[in-house]
PDB file of N, CA and C in Angstrom:
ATOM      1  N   UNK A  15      -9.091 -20.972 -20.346  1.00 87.00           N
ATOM      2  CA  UNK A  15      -8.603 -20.551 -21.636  1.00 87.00           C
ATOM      3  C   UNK A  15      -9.304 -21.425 -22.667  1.00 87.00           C
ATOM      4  N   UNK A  16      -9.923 -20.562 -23.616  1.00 88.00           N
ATOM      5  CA  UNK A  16     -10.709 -21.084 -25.043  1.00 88.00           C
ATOM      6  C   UNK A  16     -10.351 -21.146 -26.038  1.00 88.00           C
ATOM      7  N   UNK A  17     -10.591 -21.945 -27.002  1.00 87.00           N
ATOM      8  CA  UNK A  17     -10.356 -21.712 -28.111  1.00 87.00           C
ATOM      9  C   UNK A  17     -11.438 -20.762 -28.519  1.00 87.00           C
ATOM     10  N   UNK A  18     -11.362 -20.508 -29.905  1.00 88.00           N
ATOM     11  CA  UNK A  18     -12.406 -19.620 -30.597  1.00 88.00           C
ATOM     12  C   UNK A  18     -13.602 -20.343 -31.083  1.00 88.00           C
ATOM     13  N   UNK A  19     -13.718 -21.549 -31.174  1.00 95.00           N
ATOM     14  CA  UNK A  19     -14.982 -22.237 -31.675  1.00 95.00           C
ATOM     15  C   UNK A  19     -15.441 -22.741 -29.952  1.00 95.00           C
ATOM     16  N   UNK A  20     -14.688 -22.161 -28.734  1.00 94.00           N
ATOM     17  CA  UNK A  20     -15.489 -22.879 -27.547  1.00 94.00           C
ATOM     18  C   UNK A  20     -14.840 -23.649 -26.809  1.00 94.00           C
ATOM     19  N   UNK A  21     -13.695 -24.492 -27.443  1.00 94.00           N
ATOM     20  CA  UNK A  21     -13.528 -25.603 -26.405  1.00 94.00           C
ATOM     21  C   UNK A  21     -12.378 -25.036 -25.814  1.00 94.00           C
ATOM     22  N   UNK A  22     -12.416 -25.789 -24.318  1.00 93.00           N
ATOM     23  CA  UNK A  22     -11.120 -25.587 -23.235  1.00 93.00           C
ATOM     24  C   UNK A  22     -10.045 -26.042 -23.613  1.00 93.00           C
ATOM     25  N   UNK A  23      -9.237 -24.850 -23.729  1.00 90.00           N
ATOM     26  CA  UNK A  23      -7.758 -25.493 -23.635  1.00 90.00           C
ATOM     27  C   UNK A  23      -6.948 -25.519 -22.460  1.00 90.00           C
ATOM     28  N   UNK A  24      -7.268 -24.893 -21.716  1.00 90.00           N
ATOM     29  CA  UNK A  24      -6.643 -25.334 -20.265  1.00 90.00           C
ATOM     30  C   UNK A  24      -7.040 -24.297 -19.316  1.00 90.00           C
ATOM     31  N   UNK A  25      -6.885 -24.778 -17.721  1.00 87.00           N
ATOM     32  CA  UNK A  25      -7.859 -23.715 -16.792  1.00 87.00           C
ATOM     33  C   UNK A  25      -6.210 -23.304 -16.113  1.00 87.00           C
ATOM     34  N   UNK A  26      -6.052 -21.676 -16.086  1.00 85.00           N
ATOM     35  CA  UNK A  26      -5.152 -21.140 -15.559  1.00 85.00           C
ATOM     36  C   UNK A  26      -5.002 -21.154 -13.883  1.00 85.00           C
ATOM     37  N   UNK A  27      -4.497 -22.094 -13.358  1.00 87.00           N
ATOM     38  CA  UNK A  27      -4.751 -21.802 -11.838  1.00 87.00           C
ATOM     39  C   UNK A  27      -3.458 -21.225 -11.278  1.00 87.00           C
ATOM     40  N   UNK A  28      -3.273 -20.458 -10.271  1.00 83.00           N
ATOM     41  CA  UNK A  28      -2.442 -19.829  -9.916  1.00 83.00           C
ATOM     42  C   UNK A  28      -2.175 -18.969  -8.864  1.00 83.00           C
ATOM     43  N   UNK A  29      -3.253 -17.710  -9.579  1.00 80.00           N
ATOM     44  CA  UNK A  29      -3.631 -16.664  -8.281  1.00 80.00           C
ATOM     45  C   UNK A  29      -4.722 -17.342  -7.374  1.00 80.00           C
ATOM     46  N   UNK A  30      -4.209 -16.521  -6.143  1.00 80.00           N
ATOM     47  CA  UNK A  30      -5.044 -16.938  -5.144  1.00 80.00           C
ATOM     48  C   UNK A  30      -6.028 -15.925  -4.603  1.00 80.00           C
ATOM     49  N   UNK A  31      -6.126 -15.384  -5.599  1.00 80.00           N
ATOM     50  CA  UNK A  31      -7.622 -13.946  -5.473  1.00 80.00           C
ATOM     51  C   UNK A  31      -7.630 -14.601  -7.251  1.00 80.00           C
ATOM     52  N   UNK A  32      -8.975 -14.115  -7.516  1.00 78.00           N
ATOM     53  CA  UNK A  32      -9.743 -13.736  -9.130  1.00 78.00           C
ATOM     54  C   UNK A  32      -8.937 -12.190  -9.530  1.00 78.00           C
ATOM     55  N   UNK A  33      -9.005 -12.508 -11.081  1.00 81.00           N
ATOM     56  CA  UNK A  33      -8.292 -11.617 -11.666  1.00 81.00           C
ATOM     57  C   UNK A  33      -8.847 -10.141 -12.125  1.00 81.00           C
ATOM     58  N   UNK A  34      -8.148  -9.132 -12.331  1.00 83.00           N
ATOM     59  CA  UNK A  34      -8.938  -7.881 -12.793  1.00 83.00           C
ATOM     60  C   UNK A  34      -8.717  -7.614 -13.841  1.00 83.00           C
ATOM     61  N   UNK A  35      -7.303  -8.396 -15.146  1.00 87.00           N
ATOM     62  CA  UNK A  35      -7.588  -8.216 -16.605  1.00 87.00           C
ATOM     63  C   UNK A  35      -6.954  -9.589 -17.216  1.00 87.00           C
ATOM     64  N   UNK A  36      -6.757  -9.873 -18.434  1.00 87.00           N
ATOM     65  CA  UNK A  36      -6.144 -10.576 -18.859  1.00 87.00           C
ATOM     66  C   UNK A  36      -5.672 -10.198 -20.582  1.00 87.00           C
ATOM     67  N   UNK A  37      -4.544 -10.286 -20.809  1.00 88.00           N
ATOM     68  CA  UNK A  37      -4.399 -10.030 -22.281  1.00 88.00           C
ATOM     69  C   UNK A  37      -3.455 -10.773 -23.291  1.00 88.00           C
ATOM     70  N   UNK A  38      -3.769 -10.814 -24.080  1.00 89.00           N
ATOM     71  CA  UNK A  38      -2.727 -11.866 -25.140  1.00 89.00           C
ATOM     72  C   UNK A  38      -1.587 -10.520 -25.664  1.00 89.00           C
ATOM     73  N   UNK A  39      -0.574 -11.251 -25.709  1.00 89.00           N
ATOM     74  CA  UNK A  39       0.872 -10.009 -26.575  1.00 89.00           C
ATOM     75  C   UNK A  39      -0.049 -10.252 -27.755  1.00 89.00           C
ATOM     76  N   UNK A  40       0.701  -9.394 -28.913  1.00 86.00           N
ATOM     77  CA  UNK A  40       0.422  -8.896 -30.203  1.00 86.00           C
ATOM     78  C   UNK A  40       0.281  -9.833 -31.010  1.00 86.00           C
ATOM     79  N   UNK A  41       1.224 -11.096 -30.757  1.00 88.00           N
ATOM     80  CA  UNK A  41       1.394 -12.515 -31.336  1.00 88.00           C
ATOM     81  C   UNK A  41       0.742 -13.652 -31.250  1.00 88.00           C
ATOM     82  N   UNK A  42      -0.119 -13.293 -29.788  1.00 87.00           N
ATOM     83  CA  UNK A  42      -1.181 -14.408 -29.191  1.00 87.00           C
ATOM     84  C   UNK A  42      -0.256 -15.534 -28.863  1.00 87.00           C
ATOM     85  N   UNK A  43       1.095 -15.390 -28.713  1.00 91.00           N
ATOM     86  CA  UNK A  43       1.757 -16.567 -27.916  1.00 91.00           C
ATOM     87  C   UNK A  43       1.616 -16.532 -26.790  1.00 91.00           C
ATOM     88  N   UNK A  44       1.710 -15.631 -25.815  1.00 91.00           N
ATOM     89  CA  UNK A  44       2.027 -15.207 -24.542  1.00 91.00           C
ATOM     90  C   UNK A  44       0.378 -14.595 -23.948  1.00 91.00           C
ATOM     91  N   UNK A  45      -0.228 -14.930 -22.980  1.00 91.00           N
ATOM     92  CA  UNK A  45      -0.780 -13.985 -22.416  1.00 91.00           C
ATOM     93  C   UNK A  45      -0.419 -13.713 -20.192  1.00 91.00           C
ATOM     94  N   UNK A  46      -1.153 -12.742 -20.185  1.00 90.00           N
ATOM     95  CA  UNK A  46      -0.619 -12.164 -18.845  1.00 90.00           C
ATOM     96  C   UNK A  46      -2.052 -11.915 -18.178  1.00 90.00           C
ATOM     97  N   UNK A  47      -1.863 -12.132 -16.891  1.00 89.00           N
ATOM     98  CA  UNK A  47      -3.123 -12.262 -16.519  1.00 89.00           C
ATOM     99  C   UNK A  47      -2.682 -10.893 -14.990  1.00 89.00           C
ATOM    100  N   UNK A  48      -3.493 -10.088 -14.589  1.00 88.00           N
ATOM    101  CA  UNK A  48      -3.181  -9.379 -13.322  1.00 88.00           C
ATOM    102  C   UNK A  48      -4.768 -10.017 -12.262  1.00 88.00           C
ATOM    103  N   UNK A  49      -3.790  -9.986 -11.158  1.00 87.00           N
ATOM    104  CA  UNK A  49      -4.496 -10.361  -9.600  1.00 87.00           C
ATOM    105  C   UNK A  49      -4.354  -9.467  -8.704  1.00 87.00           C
ATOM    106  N   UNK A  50      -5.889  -9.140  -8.252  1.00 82.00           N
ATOM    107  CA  UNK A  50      -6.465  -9.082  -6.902  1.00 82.00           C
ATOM    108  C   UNK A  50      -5.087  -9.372  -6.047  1.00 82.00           C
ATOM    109  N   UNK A  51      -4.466 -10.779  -5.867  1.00 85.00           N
ATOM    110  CA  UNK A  51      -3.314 -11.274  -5.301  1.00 85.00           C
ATOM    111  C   UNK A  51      -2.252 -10.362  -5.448  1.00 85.00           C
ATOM    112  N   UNK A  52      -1.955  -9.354  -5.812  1.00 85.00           N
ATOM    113  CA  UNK A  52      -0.486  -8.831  -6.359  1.00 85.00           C
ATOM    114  C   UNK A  52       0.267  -9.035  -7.186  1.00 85.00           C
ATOM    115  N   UNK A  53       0.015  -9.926  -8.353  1.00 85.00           N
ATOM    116  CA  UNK A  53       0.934 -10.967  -9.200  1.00 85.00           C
ATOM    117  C   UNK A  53       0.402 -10.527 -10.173  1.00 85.00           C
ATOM    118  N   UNK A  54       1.423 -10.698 -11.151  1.00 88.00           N
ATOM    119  CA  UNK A  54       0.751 -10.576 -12.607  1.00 88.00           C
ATOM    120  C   UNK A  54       1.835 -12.088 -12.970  1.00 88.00           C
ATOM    121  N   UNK A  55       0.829 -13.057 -14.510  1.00 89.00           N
ATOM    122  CA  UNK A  55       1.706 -14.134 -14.498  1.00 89.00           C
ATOM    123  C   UNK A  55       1.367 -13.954 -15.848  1.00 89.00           C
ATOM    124  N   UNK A  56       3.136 -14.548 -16.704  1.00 90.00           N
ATOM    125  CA  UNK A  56       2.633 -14.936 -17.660  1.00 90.00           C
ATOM    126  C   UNK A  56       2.505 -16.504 -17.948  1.00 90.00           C
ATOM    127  N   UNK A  57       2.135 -16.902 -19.154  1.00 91.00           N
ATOM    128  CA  UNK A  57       1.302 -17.976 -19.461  1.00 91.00           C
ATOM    129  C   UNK A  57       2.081 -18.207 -21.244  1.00 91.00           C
ATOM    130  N   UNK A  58       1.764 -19.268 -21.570  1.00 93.00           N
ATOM    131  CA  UNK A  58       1.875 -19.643 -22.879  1.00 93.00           C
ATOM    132  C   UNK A  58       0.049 -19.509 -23.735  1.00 93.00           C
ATOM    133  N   UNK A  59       0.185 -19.703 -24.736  1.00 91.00           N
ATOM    134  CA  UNK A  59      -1.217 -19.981 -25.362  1.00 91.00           C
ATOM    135  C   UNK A  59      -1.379 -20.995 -24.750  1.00 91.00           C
ATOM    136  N   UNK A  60      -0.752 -21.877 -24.479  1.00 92.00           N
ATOM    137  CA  UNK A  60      -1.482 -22.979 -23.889  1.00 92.00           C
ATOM    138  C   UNK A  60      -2.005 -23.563 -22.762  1.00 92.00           C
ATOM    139  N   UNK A  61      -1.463 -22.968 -21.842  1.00 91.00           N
ATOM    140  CA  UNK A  61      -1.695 -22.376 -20.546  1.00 91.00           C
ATOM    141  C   UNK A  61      -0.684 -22.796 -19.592  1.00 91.00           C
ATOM    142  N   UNK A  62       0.388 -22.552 -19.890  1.00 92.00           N
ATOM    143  CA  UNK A  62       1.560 -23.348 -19.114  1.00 92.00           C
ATOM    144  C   UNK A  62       1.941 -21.778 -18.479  1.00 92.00           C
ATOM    145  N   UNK A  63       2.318 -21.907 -16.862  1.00 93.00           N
ATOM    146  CA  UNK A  63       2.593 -20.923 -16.689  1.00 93.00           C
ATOM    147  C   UNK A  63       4.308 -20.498 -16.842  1.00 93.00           C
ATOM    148  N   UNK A  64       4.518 -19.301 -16.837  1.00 93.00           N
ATOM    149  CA  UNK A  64       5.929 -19.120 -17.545  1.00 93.00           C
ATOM    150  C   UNK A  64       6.786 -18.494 -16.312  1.00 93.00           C
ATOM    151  N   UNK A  65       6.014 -17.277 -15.590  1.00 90.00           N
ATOM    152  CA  UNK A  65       6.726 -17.029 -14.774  1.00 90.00           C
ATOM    153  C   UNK A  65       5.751 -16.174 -14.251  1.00 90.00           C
ATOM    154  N   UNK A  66       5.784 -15.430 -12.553  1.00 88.00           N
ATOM    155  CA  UNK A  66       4.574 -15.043 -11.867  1.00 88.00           C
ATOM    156  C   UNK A  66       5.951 -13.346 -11.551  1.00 88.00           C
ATOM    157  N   UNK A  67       5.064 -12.567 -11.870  1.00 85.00           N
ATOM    158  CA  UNK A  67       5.872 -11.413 -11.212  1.00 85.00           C
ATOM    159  C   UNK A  67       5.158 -10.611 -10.006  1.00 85.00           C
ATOM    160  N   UNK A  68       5.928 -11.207  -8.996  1.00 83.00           N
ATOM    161  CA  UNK A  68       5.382 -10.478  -7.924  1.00 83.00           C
ATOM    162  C   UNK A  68       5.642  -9.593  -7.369  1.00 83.00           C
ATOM    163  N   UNK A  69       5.790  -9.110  -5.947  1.00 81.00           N
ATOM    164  CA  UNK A  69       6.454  -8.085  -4.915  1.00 81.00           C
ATOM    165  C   UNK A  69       5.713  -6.592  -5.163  1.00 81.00           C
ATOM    166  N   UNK A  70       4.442  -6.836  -6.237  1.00 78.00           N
ATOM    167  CA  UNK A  70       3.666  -5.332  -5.894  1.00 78.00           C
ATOM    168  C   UNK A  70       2.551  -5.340  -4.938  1.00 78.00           C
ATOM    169  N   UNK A  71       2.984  -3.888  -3.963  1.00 80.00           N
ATOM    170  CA  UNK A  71       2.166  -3.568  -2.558  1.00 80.00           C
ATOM    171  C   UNK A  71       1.136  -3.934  -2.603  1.00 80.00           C
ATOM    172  N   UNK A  72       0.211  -4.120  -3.559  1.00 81.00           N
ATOM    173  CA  UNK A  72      -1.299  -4.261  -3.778  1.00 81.00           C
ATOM    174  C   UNK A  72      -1.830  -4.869  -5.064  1.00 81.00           C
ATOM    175  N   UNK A  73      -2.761  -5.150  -5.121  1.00 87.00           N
ATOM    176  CA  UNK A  73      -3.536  -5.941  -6.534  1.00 87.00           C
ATOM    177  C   UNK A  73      -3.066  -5.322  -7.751  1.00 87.00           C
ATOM    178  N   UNK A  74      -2.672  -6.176  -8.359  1.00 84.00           N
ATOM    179  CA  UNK A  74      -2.679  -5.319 -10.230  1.00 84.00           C
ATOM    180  C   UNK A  74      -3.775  -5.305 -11.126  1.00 84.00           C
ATOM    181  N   UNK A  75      -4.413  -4.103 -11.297  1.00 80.00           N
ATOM    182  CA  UNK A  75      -5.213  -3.672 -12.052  1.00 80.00           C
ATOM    183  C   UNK A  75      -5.059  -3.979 -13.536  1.00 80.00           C
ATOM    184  N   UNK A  76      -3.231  -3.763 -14.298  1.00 79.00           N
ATOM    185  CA  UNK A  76      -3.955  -3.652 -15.573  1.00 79.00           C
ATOM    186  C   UNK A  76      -2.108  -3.537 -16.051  1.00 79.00           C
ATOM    187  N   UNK A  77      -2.471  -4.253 -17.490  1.00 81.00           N
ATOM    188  CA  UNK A  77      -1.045  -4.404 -17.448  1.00 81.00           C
ATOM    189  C   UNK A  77      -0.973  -4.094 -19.149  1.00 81.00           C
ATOM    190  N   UNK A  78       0.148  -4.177 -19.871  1.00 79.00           N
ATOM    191  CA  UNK A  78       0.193  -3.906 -21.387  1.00 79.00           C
ATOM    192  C   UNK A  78       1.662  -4.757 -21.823  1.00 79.00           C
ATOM    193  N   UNK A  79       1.615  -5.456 -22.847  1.00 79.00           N
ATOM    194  CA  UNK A  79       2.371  -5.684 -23.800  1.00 79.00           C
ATOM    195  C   UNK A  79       2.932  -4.792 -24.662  1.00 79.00           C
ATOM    196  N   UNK A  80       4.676  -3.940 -24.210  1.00 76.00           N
ATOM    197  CA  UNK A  80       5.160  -3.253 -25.275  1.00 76.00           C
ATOM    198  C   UNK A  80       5.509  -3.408 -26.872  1.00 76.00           C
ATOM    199  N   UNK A  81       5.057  -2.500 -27.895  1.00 71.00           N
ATOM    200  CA  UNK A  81       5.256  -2.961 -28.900  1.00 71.00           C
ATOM    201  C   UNK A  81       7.048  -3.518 -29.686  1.00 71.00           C
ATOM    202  N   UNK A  82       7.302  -4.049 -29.897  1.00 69.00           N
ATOM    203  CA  UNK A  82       8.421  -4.324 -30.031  1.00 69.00           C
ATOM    204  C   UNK A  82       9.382  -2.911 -31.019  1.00 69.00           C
ATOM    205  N   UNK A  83      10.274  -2.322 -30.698  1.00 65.00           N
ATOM    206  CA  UNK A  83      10.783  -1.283 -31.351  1.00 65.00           C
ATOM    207  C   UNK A  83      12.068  -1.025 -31.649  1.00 65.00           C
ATOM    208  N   UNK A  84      12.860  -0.455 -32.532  1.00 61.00           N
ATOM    209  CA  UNK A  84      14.449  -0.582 -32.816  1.00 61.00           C
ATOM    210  C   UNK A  84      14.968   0.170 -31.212  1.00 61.00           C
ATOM    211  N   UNK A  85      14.071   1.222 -30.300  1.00 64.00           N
ATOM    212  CA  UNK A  85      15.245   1.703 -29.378  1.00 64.00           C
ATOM    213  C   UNK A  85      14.725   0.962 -27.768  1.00 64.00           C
ATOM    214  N   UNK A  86      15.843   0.416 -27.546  1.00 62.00           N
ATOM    215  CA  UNK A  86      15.871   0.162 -26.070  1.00 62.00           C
ATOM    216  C   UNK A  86      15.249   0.502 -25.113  1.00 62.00           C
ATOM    217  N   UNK A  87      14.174  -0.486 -24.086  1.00 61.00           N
ATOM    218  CA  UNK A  87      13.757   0.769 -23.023  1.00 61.00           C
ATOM    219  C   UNK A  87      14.544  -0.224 -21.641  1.00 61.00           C
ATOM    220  N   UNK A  88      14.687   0.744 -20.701  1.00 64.00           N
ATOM    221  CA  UNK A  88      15.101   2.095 -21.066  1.00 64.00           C
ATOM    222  C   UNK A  88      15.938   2.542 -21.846  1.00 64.00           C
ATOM    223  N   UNK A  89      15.769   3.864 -22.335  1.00 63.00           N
ATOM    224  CA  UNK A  89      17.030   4.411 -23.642  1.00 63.00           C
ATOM    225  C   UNK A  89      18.254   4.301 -22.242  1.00 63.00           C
ATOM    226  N   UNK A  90      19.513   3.980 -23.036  1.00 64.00           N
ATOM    227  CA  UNK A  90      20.755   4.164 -22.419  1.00 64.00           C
ATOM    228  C   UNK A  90      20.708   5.339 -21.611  1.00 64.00           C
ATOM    229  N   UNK A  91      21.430   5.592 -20.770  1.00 66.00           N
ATOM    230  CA  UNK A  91      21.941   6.491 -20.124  1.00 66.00           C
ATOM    231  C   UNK A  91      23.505   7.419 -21.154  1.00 66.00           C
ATOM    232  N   UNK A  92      23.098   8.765 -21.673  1.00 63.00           N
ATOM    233  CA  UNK A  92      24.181   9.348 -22.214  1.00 63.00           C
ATOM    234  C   UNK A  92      24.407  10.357 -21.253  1.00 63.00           C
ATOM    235  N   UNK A  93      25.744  10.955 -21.287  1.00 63.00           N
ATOM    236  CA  UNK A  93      26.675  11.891 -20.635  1.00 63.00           C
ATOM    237  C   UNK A  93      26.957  12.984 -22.103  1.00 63.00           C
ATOM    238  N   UNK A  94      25.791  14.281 -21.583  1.00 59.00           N
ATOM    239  CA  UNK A  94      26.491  15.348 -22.310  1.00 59.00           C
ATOM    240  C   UNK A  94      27.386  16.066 -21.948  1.00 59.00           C
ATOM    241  N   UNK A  95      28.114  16.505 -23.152  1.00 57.00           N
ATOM    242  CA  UNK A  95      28.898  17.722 -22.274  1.00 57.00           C
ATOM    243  C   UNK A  95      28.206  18.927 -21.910  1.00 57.00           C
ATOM    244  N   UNK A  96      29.365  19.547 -21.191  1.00 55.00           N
ATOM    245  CA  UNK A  96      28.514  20.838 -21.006  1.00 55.00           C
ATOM    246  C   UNK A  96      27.976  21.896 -21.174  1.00 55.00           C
ATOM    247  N   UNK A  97      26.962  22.204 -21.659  1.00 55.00           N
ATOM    248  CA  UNK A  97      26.620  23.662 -22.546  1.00 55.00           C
ATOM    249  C   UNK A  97      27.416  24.771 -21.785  1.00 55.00           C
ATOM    250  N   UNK A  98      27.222  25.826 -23.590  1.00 53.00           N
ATOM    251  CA  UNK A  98      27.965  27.056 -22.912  1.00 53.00           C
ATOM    252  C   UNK A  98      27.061  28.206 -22.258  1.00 53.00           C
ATOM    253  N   UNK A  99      26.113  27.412 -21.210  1.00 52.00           N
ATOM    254  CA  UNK A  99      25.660  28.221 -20.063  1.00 52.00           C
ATOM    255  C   UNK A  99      24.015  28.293 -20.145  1.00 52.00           C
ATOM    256  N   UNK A 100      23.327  27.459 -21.799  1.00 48.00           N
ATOM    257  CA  UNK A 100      22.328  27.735 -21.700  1.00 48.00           C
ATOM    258  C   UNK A 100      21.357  26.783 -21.640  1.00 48.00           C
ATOM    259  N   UNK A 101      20.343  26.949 -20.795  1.00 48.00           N
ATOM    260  CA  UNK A 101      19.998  25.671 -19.883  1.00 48.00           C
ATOM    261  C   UNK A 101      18.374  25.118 -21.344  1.00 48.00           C
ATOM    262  N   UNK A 102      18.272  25.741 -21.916  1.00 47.00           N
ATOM    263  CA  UNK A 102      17.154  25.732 -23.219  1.00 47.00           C
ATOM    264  C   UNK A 102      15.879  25.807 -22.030  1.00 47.00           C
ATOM    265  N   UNK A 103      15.896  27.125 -20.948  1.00 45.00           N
ATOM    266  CA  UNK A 103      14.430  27.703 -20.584  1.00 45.00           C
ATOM    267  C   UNK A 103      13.787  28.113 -21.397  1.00 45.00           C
TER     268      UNK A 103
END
């Protein structure tokens, strides 16, 4: 991890395969790195690691930072009632 004029700010060690992306959130506090290994981890800007998410079958290719938004994901679970018969085919 670099700064922008070049110098090291710290070497991410962790995975135990080389990685296939890496990306900063929207804020550049946080970035996330995906492995060859199965793991995706996040990281601080500074390179402290934060937490490793594992348990996927195979390497992670590629990952995204959601934009932050007023509705919940997942949206709640609602209970309609029941239409009077028409299914909106």
């Amino acid at each position: 991890l670099w700064t922008r004029e070049g110098s090291l700010i710290a070497t991410l060690n962790g995975h135990s395969w080389g990685c296939h992306a890496v990306q900063f959130s929207p804020d550049g506090n946080i970035l996330v790195t995906a492995s060859y290994d199965g793991t995706a981890k996040l990281w601080t800007s500074k390179g402290t690691l934060i937490t490793a998410l594992d348990g996927h079958s195979g390497s992670v290719k590629a990952m995204q930072f959601r934009a932050p938004t007023a509705t919940p994901w997942p949206p709640p679970v609602t209970t309609a009632p029941p239409s009077s018969g028409h299914l909106g085919i």
